[in-house]
Coordinates of C-alpha atoms and ligand atoms in Angstrom, one line a residue:
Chain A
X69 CA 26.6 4.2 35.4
X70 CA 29.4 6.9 35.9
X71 CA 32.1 3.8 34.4
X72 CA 29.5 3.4 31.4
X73 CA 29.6 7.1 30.2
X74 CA 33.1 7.6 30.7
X75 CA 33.8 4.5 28.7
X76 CA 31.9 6.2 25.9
X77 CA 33.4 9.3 26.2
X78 CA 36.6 7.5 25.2
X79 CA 34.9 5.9 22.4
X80 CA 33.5 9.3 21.1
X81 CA 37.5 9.6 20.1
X82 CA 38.0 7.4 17.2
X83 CA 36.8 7.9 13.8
X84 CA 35.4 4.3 13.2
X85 CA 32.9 4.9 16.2
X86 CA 31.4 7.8 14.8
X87 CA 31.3 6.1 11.5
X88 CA 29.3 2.6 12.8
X89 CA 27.1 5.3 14.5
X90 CA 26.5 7.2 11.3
X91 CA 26.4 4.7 8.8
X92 CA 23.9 2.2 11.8
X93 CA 21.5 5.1 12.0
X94 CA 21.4 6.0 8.3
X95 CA 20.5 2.6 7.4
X96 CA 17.6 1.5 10.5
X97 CA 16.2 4.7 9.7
X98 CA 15.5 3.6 5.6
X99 CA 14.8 0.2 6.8
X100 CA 12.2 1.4 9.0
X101 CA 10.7 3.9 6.7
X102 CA 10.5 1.4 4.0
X103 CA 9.5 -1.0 6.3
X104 CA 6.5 0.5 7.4
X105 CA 4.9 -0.5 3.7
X106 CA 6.2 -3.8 3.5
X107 CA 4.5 -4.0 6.9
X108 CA 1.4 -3.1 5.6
X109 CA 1.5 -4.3 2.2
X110 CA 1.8 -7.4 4.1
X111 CA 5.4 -8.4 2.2
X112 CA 7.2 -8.5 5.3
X113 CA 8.7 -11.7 4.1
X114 CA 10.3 -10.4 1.1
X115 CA 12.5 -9.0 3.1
X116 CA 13.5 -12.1 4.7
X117 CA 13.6 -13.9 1.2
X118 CA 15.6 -11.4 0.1
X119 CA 18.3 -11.0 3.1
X120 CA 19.2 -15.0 2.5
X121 CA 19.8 -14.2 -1.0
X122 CA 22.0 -11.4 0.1
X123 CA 23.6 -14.3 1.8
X124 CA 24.3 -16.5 -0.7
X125 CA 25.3 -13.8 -3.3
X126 CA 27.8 -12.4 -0.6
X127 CA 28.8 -16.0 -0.1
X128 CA 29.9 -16.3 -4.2
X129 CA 31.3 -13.1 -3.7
X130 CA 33.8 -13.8 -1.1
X131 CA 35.0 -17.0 -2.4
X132 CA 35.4 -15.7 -6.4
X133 CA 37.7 -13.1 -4.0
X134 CA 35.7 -10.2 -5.3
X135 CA 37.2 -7.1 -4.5
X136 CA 34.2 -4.8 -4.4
X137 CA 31.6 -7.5 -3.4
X138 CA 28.7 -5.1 -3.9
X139 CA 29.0 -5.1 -7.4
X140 CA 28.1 -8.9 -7.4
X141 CA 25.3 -8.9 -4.3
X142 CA 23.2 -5.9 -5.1
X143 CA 22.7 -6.6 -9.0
X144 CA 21.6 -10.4 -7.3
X145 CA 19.4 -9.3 -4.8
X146 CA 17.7 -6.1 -7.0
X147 CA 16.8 -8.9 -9.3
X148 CA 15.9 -11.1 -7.0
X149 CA 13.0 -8.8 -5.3
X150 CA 11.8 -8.1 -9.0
X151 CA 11.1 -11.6 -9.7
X152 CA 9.4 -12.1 -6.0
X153 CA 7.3 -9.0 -6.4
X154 CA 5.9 -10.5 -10.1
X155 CA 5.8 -14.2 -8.7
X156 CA 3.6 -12.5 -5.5
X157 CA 1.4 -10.2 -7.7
X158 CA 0.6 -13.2 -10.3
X159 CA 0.1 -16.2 -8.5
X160 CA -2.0 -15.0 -5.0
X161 CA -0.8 -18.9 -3.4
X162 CA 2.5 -19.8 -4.9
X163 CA 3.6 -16.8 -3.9
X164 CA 5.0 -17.2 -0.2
X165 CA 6.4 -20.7 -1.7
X166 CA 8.3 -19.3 -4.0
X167 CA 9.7 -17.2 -1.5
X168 CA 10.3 -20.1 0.7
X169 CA 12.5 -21.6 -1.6
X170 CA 14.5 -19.0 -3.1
X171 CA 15.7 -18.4 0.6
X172 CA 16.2 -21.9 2.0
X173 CA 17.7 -22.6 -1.6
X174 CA 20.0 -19.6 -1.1
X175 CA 21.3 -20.2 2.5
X176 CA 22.1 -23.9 2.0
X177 CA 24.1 -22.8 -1.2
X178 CA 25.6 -19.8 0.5
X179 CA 27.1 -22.5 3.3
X180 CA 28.1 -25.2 0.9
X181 CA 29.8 -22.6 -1.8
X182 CA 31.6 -21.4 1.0
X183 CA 32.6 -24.7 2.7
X184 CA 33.5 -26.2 -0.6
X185 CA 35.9 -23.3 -2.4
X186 CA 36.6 -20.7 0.7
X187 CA 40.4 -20.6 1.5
X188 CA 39.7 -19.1 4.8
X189 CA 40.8 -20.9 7.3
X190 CA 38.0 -20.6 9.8
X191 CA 34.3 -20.8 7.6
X192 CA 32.1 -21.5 10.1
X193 CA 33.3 -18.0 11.6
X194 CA 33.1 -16.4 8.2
X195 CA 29.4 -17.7 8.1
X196 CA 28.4 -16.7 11.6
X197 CA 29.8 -13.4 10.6
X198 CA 27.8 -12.7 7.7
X199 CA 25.0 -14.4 9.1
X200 CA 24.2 -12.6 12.3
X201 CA 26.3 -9.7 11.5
X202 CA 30.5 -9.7 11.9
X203 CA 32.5 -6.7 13.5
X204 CA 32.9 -5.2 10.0
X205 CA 30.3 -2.2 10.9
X206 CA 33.5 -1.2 13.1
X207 CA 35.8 -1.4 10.2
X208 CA 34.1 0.7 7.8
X209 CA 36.3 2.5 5.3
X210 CA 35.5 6.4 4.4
X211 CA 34.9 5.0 0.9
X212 CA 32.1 2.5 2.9
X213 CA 30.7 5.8 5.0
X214 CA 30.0 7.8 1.7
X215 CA 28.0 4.7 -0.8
X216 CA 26.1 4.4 2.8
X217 CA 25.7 8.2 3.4
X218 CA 24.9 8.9 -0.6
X219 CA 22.4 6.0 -1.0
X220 CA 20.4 6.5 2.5
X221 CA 20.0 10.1 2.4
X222 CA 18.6 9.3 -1.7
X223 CA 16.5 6.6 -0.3
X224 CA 14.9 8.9 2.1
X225 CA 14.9 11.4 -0.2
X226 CA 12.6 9.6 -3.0
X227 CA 10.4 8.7 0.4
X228 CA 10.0 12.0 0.9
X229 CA 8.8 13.2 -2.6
X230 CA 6.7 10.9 -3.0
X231 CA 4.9 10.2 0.1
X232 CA 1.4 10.7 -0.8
X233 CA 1.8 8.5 -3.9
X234 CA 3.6 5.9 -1.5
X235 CA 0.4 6.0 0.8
X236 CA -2.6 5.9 -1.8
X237 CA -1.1 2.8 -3.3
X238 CA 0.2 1.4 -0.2
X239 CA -3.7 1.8 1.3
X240 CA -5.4 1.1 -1.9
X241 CA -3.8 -0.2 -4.8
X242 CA -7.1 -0.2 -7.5
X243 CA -8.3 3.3 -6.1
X244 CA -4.6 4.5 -6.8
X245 CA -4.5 2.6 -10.6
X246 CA -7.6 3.6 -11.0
X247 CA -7.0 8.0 -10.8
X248 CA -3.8 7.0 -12.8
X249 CA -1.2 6.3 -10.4
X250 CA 1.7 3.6 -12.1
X251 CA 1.3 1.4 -9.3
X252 CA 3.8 -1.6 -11.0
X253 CA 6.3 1.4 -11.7
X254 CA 5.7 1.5 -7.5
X255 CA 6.1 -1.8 -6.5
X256 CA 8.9 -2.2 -8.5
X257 CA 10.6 0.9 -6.6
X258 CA 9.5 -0.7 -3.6
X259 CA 11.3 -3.6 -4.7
X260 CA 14.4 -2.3 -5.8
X261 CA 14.5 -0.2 -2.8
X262 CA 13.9 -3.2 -0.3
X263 CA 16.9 -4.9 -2.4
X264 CA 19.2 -1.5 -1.6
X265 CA 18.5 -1.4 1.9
X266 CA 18.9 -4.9 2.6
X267 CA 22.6 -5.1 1.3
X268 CA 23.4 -2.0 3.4
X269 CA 22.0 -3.7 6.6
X270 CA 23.8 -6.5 6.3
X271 CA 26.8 -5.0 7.3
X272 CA 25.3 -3.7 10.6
X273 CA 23.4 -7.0 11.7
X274 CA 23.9 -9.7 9.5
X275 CA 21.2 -11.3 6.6
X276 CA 19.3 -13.3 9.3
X277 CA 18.2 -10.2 11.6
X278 CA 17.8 -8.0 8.9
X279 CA 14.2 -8.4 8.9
X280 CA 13.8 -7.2 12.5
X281 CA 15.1 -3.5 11.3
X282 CA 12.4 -3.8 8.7
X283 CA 9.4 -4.9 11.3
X284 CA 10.4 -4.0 14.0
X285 CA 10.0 -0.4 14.2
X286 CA 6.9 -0.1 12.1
X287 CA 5.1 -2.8 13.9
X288 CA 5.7 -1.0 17.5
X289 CA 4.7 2.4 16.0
X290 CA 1.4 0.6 14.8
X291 CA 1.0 0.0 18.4
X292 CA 0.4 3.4 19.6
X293 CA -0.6 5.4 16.7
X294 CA -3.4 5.5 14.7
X295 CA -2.3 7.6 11.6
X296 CA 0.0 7.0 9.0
X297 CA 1.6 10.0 9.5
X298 CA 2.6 9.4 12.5
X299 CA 3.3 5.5 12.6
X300 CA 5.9 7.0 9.5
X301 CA 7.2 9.7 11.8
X302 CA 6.8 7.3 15.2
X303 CA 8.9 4.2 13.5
X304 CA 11.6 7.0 12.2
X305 CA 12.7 8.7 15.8
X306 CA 12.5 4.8 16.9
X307 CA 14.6 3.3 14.7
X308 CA 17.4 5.7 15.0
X309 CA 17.0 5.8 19.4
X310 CA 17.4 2.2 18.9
X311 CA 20.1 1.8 16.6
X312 CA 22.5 4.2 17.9
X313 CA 21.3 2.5 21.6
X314 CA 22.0 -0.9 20.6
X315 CA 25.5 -0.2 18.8
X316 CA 27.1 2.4 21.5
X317 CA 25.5 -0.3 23.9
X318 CA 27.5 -3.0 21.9
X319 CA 30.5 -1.2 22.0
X320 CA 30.5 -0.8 26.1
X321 CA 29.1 -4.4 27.1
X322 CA 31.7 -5.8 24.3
X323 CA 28.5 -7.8 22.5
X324 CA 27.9 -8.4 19.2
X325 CA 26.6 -5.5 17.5
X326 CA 23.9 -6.9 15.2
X327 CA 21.9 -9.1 18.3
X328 CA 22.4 -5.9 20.6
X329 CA 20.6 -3.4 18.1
X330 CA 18.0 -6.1 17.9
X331 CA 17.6 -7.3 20.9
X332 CA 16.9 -3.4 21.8
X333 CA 14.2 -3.2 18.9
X334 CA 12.3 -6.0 20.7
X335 CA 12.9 -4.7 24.1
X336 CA 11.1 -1.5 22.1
X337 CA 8.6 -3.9 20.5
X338 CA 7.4 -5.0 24.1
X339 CA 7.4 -2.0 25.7
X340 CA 5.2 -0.3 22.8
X341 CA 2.9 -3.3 22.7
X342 CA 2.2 -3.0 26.4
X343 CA 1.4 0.8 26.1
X344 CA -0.8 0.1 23.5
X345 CA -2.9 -2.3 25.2
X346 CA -2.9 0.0 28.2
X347 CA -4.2 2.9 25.8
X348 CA -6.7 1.6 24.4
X349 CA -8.3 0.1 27.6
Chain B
X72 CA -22.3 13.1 -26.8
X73 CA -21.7 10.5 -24.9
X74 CA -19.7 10.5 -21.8
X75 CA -18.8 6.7 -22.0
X76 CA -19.9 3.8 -24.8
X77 CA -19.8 0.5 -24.2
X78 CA -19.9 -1.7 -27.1
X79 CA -20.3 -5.6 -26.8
X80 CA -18.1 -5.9 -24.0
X81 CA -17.0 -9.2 -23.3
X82 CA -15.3 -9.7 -19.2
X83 CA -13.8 -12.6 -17.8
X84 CA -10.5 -13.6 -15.9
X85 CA -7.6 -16.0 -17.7
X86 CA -10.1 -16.6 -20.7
X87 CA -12.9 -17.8 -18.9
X88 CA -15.9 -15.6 -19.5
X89 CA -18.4 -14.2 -16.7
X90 CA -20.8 -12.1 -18.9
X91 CA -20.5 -11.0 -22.6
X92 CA -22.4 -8.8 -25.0
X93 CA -22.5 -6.0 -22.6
X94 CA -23.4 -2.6 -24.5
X95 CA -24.5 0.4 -22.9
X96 CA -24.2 4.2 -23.1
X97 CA -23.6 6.8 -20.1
X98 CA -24.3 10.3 -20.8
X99 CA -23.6 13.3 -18.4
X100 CA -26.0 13.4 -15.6
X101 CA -27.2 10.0 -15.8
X102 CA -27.7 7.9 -12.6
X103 CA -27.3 4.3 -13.7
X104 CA -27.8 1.2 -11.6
X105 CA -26.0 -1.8 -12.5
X106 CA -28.1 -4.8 -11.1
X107 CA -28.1 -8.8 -11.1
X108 CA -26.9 -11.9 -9.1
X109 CA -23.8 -12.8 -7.0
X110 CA -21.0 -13.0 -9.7
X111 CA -22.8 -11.8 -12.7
X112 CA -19.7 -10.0 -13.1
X113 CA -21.0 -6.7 -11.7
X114 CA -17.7 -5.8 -10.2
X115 CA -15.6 -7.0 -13.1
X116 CA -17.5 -4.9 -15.5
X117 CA -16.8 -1.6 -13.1
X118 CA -13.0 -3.0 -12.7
X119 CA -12.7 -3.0 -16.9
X120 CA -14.4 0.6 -17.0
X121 CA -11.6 1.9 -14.6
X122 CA -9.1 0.2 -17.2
X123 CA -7.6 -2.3 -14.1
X124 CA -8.6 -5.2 -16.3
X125 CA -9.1 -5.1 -20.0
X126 CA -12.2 -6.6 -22.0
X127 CA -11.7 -9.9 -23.4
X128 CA -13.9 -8.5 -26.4
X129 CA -15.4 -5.1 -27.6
X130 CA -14.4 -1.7 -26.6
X131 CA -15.5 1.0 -24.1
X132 CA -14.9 5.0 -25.6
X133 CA -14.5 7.7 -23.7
X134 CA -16.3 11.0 -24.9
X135 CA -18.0 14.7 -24.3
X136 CA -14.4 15.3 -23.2
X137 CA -13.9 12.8 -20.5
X138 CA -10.7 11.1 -19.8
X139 CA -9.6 8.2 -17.5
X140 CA -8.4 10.1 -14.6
X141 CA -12.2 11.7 -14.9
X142 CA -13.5 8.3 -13.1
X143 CA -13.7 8.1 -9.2
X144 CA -14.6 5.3 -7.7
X145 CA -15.7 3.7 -4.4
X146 CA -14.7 0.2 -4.2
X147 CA -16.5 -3.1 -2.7
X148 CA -15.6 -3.1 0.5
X149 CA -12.4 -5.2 1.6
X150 CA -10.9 -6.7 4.3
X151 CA -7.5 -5.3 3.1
X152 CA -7.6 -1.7 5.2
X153 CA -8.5 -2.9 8.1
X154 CA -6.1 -2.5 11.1
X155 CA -4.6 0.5 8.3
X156 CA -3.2 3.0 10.2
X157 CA -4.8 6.1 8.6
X158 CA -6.9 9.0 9.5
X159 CA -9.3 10.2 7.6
X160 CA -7.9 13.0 6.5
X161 CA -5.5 11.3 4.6
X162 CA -7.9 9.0 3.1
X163 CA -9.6 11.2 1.7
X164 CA -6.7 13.5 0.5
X165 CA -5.6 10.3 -0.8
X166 CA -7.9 11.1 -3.7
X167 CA -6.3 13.8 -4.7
X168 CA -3.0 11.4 -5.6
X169 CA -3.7 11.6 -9.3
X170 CA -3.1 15.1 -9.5
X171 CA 0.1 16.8 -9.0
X172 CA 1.2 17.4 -5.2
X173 CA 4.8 19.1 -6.2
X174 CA 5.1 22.5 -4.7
X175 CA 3.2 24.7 -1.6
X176 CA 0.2 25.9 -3.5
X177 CA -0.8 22.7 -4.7
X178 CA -0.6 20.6 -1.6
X179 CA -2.7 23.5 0.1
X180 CA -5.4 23.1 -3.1
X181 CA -5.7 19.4 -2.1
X182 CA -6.0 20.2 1.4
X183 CA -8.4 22.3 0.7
X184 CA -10.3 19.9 -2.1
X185 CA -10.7 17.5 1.0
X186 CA -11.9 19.4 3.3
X187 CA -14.5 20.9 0.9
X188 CA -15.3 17.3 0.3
X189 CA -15.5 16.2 3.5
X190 CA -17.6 19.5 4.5
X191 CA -20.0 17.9 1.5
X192 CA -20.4 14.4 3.2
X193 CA -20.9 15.9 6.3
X194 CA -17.4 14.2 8.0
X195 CA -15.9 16.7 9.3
X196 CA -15.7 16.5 12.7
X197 CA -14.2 12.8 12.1
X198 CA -11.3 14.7 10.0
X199 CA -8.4 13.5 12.8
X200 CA -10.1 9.8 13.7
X201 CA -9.0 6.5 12.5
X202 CA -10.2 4.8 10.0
X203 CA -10.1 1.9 10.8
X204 CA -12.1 2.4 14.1
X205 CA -15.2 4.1 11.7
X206 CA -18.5 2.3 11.7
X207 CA -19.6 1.0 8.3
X208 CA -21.2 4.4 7.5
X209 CA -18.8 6.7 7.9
X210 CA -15.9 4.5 6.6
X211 CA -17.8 5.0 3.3
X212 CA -18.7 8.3 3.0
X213 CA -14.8 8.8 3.8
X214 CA -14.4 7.0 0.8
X215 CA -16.7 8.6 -1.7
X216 CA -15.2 12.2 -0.4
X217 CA -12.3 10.4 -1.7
X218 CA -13.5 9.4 -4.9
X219 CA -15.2 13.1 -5.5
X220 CA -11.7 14.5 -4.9
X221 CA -10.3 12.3 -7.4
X222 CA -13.0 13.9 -9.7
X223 CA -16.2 15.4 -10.2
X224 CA -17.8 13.7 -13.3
X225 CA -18.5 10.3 -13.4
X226 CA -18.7 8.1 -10.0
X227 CA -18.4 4.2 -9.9
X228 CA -19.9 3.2 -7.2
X229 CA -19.8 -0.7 -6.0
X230 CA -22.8 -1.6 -3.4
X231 CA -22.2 1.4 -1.3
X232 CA -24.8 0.4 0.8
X233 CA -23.5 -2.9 2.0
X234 CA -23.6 -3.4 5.5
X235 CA -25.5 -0.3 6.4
X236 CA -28.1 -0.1 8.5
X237 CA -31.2 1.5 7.3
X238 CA -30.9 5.3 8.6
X239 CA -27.5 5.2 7.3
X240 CA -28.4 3.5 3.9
X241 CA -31.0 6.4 3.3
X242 CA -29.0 9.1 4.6
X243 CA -26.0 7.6 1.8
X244 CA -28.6 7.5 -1.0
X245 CA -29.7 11.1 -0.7
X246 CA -26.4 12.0 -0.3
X247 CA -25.5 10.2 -3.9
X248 CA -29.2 11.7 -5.4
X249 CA -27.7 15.4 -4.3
X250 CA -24.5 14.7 -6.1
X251 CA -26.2 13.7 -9.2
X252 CA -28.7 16.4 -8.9
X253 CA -27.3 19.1 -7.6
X254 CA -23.8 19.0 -8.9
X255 CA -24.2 17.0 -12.5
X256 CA -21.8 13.9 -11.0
X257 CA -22.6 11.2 -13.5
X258 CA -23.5 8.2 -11.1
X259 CA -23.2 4.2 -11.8
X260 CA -24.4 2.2 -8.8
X261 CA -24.1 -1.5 -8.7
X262 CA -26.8 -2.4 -6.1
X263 CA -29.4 -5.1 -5.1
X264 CA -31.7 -2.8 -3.2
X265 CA -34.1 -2.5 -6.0
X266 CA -36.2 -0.2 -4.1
X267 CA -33.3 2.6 -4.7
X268 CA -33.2 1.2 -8.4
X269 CA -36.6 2.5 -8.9
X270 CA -36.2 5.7 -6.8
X271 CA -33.3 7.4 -8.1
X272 CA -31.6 6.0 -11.1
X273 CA -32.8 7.0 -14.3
X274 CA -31.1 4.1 -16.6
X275 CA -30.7 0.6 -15.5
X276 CA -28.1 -2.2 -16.6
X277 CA -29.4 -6.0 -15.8
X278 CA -26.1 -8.2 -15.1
X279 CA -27.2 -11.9 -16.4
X280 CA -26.4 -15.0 -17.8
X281 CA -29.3 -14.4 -20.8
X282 CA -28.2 -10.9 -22.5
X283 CA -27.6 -8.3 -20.2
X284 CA -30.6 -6.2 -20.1
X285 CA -30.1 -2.2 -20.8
X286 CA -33.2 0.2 -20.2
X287 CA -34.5 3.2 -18.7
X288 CA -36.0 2.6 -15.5
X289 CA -39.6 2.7 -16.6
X290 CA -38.9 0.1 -19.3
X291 CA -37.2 -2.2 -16.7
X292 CA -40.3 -2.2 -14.2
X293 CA -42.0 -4.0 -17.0
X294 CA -39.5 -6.0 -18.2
X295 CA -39.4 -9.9 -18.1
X296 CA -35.8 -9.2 -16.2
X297 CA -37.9 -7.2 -13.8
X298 CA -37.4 -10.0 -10.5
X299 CA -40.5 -8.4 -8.3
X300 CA -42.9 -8.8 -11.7
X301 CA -45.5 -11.5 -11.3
X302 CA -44.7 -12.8 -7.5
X303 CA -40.5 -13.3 -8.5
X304 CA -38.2 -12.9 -5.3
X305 CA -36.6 -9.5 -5.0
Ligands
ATP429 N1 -9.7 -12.2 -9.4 C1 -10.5 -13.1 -10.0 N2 -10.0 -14.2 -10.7 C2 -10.8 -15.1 -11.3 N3 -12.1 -15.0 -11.3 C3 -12.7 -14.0 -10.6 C4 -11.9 -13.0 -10.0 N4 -12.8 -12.2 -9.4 C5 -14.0 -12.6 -9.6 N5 -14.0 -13.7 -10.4 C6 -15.1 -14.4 -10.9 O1 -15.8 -13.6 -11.8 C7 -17.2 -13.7 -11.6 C8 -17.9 -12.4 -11.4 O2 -17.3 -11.8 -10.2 P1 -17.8 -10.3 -9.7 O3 -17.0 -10.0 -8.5 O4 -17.7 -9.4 -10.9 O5 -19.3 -10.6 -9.3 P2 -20.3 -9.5 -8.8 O6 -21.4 -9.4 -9.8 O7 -19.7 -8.3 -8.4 O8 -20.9 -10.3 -7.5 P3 -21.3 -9.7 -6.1 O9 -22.8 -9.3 -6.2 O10 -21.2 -10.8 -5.1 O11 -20.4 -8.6 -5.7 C9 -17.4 -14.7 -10.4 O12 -17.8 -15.9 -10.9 C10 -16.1 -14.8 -9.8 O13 -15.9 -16.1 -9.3
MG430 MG1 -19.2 -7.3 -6.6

């Protein structure tokens, strides 16, 4: 225990420490604010949909040797929720198909664009990277701290303002439409949003466990609290103990970071679910 | 003038039509019950007067100074909130989302307008409990202090009464009559309790294949679309 905390301590002194800690925080903390309406809305699987597009667009990215990839994967993915969001509010059953193959589709061409063209010389690396999260939340630049820093602190911002609003349509979308509320102009902010905080994530734990920053945290605050208030506040305080956790955790053990903030989230999940059933009996 | 004019409203989803020639009039104070089978399109026509669908034909005005946002509305009950985590505080301050929540003073009105409402509907004392974990009763009168902070003119309600038991469905009524009464909320109640029909409403729309039917009450009890006229089931 005494080795752990001294190891950290020397951690403490470099920049790029601070700055996975920052940035890791910043972006669990959006993904479990926002996540806590996908949860309920029942769209948890956009989110997965979307993080395999994230994939594939990072995938074209990298091999069309991109120099600012983001420009490329956030215009993809943004559209990409858009269209899932219309597909899902239109057509009740082809819905979750559609979603099913716009993210198989875009994780088989993700691999083969990269096999095929990538001049790297170790892809299956690359892919494992990108997949289930590479070392590059330690390598962030300060240019990389500030889009992070900007975009979180607006995310949570417009979550903020608009809380109320966010809740009637999230808990009633015709009562909301109904005393006037633009619920599409919503759910397309929802979408856009989901998009944003998706292609931050990736850099922290990869496109495949993206989804478990979304989920995670709400569902274990649904456990034990019975208000929406608090489930907000609940999955906020849980999402940042865990990510900072999981990534000084990372750093110590030498783990990958991505599977150790996640692994922590379920650990969290577990523990939360058994409290709840304790609770309630 | 007329609060609301419905004239030969045709409903229906992706062209297909449920009922057509629907005309009626609401004017303020009324209490109009909206009657007739399973999927007469009862709910469709109260989803078209809250503009969340559009008519396939005719039009419905507004008047006597009454605008969209003027509507509240109770819903059919869904399956969709359960497991929600909400209290019902916010529920009902949920009602209040149309209005502008920017600034101190007018997040303290709404919080005010809900507990006023919910003082009203007698749910006070359920102000910090889940919804969720409500019985049938009180999960709807959360929901119509919800729709009476939303507004205080015309109420849609859709079968309020389901799933009540029969204290609770008398206890609701009265509680709608002294809205009506007492307060001059315009009322539209789709119901199959025709007992009520006859008790409290004053106008009555018949939902049906053959024209829709529109009458006062007293012209209804003798109707032929009357169903407990001459031995018919009720
Ligand atoms: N979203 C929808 N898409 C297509 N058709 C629908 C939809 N909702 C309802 N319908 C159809 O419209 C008709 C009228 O439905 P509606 O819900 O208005 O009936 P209702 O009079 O409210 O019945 P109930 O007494 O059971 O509540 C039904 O035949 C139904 O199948
Ligand atoms: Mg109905």
């Amino acid at each position: 225990m005494k080795e752990f905390f001294l190891s950290l301590q020397d951690y403490f002194s470099y920049d790029f420490v601070w700055y996975a800690l920052i940035v890791g925080v910043l972006v669990a903390l959006c993904a479990a604010l926002f996540g806590v309406i996908l949860v309920l809305k029942r769209f948890s699987f956009i989110g997965d949909g979307l993080s395999h597009v994230a994939f594939g667009a990072l995938a074209i990215a990298a091999v069309m040797n991109l120099t600012n990839q983001m420009l490329l994967v956030l215009p993809v993915t943004v559209l990409a929720a858009v269209l899932l969001l219309k597909t899902g509010q239109h057509t009740k059953l082809k819905g979750d198909a559609a979603i099913a193959v716009l993210s198989v589709g875009a994780l088989a061409l993700g691999y083969l664009v990269m096999d095929l063209f990538s001049a790297s010389a170790n892809v299956a690396g690359d892919v494992c990277g990108s997949l289930f999260g590479s070392f590059s939340i330690l390598t962030l630049s300060r240019a990389d701290l500030w889009v992070c820093v900007i975009l979180s602190v607006l995310v949570i911002a417009l979550f903020t303002l608009f809380y109320h609003r966010i809740f009637a349509v999230t808990f009633d979308e015709d009562f909301a439409r109904a005393v006037g509320v633009r619920a599409s102009v919503y759910n397309l902010f929802l979408a856009i949003i989901t998009a944003v905080i998706i292609v931050l994530a990736m850099k922290l734990v990869g496109s495949l466990l993206i989804s478990a920053l979304i989920v995670f945290p709400a569902l274990s605050a649904m456990r034990v609290c019975r208000s929406f208030k608090r489930v907000v506040i609940c999955s906020a305080i849980l999402a940042t103990a865990c990510s900072a956790f999981g990534i000084l955790l990372s750093l110590v053990v030498s783990t990958p970071v991505g599977p150790t903030v996640v692994a922590v989230e379920l650990a969290t999940f577990l523990i939360f679910s058994l409290t709840g059933k304790l609770l309630r009996r | 003038m007329s609060q609301m004019i419905c004239r030969e409203v045709s409903l229906g989803y992706d062209g297909a039509t449920v009922a057509s020639h629907v005309s009626f009039t609401v004017e303020k104070g009324d209490y109009l019950c909206i009657v007739g089978e399973n999927g007469s399109g009862k709910s469709t026509l109260m989803k078209t007067l809250l503009r969340l669908r559009q008519p396939l034909e005719g039009e419905i005005v507004l008047g006597d100074g009454i605008r969209q946002s003027d509507i509240g509305y109770l819903p059919q009950q869904s399956e969709t909130q359960k497991d929600f985590p909400a209290s019902v505080m916010e529920v009902v301050l949920s009602g209040c989302v149309g209005r502008s929540d920017f600034g101190f003073f007018a997040k303290r009105k709404n919080r005010i307008t809900a507990h006023d409402n919910m003082a009203r509907l007698g749910i006070c004392s359920l102000a910090s409990r889940s919804y969720s974990e409500l019985s049938g009763g009180q999960q709807q009168r959360t929901l119509l202090a919800r729709a009476l902070c939303a507004t205080e003119k015309i109420l849609l309600l859709d079968e309020p009464v389901a799933g009540l038991d029969p204290h609770a469905t008398e206890e609701l009524y009265e509680t709608i009559a002294r809205l009506n009464r007492e307060s001059g909320v315009t009322i539209l109640m789709i119901t199959h309790d025709l007992g009520a029909v006859m008790r409290y409403a004053n106008r009555v729309l018949h939902m049906s294949a053959t024209p829709t039917f529109y009458s006062s009450v007293e012209e209804y009890r003798t109707s032929m679309a009357f169903p407990l006229r001459e031995g018919g089931v009720s």
